[in-house]
Coordinates of C-alpha atoms in Angstrom, one line a residue:
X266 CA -19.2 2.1 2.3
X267 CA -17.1 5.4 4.0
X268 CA -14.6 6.0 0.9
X269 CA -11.9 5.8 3.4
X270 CA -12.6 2.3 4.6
X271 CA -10.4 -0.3 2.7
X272 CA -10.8 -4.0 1.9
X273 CA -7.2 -4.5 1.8
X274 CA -7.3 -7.9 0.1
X275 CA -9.7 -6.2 -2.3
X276 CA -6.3 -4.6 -4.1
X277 CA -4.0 -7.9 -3.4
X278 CA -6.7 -10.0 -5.6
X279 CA -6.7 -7.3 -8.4
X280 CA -3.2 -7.5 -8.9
X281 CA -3.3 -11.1 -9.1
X282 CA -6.0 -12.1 -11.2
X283 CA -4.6 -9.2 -14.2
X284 CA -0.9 -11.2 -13.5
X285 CA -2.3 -14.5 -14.3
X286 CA -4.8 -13.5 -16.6
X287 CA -1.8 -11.6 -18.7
X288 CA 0.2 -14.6 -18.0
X289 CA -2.4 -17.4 -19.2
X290 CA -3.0 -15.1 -22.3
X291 CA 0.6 -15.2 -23.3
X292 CA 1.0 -18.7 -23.0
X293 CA -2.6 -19.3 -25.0
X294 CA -3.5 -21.6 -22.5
X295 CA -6.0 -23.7 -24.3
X296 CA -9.4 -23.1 -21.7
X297 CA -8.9 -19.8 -21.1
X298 CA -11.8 -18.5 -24.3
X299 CA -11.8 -14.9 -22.9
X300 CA -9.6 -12.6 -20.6
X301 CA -11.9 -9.1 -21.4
X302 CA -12.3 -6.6 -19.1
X303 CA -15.7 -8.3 -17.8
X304 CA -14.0 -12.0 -17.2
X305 CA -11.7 -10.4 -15.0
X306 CA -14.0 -8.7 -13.3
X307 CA -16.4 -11.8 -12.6
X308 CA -13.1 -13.4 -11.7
X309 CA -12.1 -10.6 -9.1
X310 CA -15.8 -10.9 -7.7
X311 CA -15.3 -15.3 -7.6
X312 CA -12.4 -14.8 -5.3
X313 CA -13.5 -11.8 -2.9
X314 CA -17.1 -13.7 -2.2
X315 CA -14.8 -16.8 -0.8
X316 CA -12.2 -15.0 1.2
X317 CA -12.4 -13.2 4.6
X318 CA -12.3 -9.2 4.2
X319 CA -9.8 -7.1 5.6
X320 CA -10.8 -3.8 7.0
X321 CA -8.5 -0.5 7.4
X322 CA -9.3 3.1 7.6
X323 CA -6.2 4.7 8.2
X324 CA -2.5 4.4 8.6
X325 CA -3.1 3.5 12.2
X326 CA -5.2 0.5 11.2
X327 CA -2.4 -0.8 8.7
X328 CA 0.1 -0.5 12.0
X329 CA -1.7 -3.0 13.7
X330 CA -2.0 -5.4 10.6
X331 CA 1.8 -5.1 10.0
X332 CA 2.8 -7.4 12.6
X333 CA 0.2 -10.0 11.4
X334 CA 0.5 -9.4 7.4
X335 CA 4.7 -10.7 7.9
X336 CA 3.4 -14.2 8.9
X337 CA 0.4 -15.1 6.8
X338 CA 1.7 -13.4 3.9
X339 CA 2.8 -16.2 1.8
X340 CA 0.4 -18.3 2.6
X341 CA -2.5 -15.8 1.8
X342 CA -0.7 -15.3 -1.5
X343 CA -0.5 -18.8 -2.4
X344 CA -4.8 -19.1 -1.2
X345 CA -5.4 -16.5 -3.9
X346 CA -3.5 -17.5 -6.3
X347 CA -5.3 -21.1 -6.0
X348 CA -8.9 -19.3 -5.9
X349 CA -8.1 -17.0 -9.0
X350 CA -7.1 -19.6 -11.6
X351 CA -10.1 -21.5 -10.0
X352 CA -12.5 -18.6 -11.0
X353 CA -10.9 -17.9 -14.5
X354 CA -11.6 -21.6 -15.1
X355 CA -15.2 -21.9 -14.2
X356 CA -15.8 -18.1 -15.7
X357 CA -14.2 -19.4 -18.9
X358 CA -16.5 -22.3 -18.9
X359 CA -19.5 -20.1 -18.8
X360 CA -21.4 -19.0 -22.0
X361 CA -23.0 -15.4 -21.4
X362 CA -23.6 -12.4 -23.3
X363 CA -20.7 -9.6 -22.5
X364 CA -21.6 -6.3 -21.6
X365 CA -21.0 -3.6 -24.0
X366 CA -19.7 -0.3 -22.3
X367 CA -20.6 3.1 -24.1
X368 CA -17.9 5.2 -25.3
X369 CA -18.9 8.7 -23.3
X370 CA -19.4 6.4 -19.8
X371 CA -15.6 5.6 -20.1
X372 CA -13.4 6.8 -17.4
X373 CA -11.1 9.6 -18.7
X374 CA -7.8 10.0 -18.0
X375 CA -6.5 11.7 -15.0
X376 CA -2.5 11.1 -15.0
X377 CA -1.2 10.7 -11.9
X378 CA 1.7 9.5 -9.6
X379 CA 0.4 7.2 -7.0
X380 CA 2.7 7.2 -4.2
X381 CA 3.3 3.8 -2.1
X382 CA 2.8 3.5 1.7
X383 CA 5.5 4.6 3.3
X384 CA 6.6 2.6 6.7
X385 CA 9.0 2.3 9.4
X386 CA 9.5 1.4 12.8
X387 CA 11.1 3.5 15.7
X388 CA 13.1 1.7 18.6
X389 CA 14.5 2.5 21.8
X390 CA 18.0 2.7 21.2
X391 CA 19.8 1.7 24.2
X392 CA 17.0 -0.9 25.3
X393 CA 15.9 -2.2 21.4
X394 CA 12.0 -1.8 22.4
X395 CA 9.3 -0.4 20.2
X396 CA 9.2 3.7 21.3
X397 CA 5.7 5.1 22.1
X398 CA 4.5 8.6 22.4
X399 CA 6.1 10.0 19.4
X400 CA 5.5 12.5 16.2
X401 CA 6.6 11.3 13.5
X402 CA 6.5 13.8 9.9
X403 CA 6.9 13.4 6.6
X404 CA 7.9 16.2 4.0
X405 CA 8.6 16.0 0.1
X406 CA 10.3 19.0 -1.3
X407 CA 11.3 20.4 2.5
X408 CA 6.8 20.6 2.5
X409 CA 4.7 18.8 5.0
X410 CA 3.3 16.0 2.7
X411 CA -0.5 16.2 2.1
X412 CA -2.3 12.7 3.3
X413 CA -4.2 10.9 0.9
X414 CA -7.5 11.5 3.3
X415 CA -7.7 13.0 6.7
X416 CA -7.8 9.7 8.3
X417 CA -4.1 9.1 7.2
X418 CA -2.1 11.2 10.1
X419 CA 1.1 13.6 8.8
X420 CA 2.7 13.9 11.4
X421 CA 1.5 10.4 12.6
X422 CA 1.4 10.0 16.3
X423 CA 3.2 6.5 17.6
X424 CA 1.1 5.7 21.0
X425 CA 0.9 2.0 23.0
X426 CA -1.5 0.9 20.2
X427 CA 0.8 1.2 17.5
X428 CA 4.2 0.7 19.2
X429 CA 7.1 1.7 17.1
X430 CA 5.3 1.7 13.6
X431 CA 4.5 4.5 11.5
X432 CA 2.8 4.9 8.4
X433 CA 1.8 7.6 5.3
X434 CA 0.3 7.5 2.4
X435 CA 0.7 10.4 0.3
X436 CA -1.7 12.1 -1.8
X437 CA -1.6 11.1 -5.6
X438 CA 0.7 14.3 -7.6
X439 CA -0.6 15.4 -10.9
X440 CA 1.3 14.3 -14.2
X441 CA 1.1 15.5 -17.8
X442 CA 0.6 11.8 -19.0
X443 CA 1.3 8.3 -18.1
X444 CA 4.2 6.3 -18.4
X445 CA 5.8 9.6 -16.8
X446 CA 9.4 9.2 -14.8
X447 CA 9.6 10.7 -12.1
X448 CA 12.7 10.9 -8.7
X449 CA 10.6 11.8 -5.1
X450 CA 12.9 13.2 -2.2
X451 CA 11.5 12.7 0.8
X452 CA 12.4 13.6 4.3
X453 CA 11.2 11.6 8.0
X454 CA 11.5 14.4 10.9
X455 CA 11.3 12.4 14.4
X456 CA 10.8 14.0 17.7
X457 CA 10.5 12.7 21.1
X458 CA 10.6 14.5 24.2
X459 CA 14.0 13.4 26.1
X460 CA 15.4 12.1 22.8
X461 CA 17.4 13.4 20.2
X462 CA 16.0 14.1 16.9
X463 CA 16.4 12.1 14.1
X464 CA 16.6 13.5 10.1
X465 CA 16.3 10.5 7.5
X466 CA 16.5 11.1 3.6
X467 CA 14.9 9.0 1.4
X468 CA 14.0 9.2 -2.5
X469 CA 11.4 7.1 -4.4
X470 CA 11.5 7.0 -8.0
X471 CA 7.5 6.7 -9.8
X472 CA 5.9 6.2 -13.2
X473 CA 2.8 7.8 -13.3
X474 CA -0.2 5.9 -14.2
X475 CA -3.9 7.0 -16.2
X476 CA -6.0 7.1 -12.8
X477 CA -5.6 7.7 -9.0
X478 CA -5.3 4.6 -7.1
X479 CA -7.4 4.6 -3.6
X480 CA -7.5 1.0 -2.5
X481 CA -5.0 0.1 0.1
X482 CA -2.1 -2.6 -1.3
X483 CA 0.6 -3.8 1.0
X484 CA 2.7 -5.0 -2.2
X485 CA 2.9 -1.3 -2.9
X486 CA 4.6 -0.1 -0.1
X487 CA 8.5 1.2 0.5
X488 CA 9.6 0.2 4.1
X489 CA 11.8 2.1 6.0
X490 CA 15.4 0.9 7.8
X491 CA 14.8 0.7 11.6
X492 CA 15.4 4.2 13.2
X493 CA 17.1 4.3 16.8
X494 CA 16.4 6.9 19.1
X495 CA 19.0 7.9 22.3
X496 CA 18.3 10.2 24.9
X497 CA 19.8 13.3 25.0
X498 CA 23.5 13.1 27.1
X499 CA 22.6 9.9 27.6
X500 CA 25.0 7.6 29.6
X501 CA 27.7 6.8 27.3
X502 CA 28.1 10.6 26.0
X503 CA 28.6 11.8 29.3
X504 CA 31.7 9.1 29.2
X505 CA 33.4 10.6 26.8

């Protein structure tokens, strides 16, 4: 599959099944004989062969799931959940040998700090309606941020498709180890012909982890305040 196509459930199951493997292991739940880097793995496999993919390439694609993800979110949560202890029950039941993985074919360590999405809407603001045929551009450091891959727009263009939302994801920023702290200032530039232009600041605070993350995860995501945009002199400046 194109690198830059994402399952996004793909992500939303790994984070579950290491929560409620950690959790199970801390509470020694009495069927749970194995939670090794393999069990989790069949586990992760269990629950993506019984739920419908979700496909995204870019930041566009994750516009048009946003209105969607708000309503079925918990309930998609509360599915995996079910499926995951489900598969970590019938894995632990099952006697097999484990796969042994050779020292030199580990992964090493490449520290990182993996940025979240980063997401907002844009409204009309005398009228409250989604604005279209916009640029929207995000900088870190007064820079134009670098996309993670060229399908993920900076500046992102807001068209009838994808009224109102915008979205980035950031390229990953090296780090000289995990477990790294680290304070982001960002900065949203919006411009709109007829409009005036709107300047938001915004900081994220990261702690870099041992390998770039690629797959697409909605729990890791910072969303924006709403911004409004006016024309310029509109009506009520030309009453004062």
């Amino acid at each position: 599959m194109d690198a830059e196509v994402h399952n996004i459930m793909e992500e939303l199951v790994k984070e579950k099944v290491e929560k409620l493997f950690d959790e199970a292991e801390q509470k020694k739940l009495p069927w749970l004989s194995c939670s090794c880097r393999q069990c989790r793995s069949d586990t992760l496999c269990y629950v993506l062969n019984r739920i419908p993919p979700k496909y995204i390439r870019s930041g566009r694609g994750i516009s048009h799931h946003i209105s969607d993800e708000i309503s079925e979110k918990s309930q998609i949560q509360a599915d995996i959940s079910a499926l995951v202890m489900e598969g970590m029950k019938k894995i632990s039941e099952t006697q097999r040998p484990h796969l042994e993985t050779p020292e030199n074919d580990e992964k090493k360590d490449s520290p990182v700090f993996n940025f979240p999405t980063i997401t907002g809407r844009i409204l009309n603001g005398l009228s409250f309606e989604p604005e279209k045929n916009i640029q929207v551009a995000l900088y870190l450091n007064g820079k134009l941020c670098s996309p993670i891959n060229t399908s993920w727009e900076n500046p992102c263009k807001i068209n009838e498709k994808t009224p109102g939302n915008f979205v980035f994801w950031v390229k990953p920023e090296p780090a000289e180890k995990a477990g790294e702290k680290k304070v982001f200032s960002f900065e949203i530039k919006i411009n709109a012909e007829g409009k005036e232009p709107a300047l938001h600041h915004f900081e994220v605070g990261l702690t870099s982890e041992s390998l770039p993350r690629n797959a697409y995860n909605p729990e890791k995501s910072v969303k924006l305040p709403d911004f409004f945009l006016f024309p310029v002199n509109d009506a009520y400046d030309s009453m004062q």
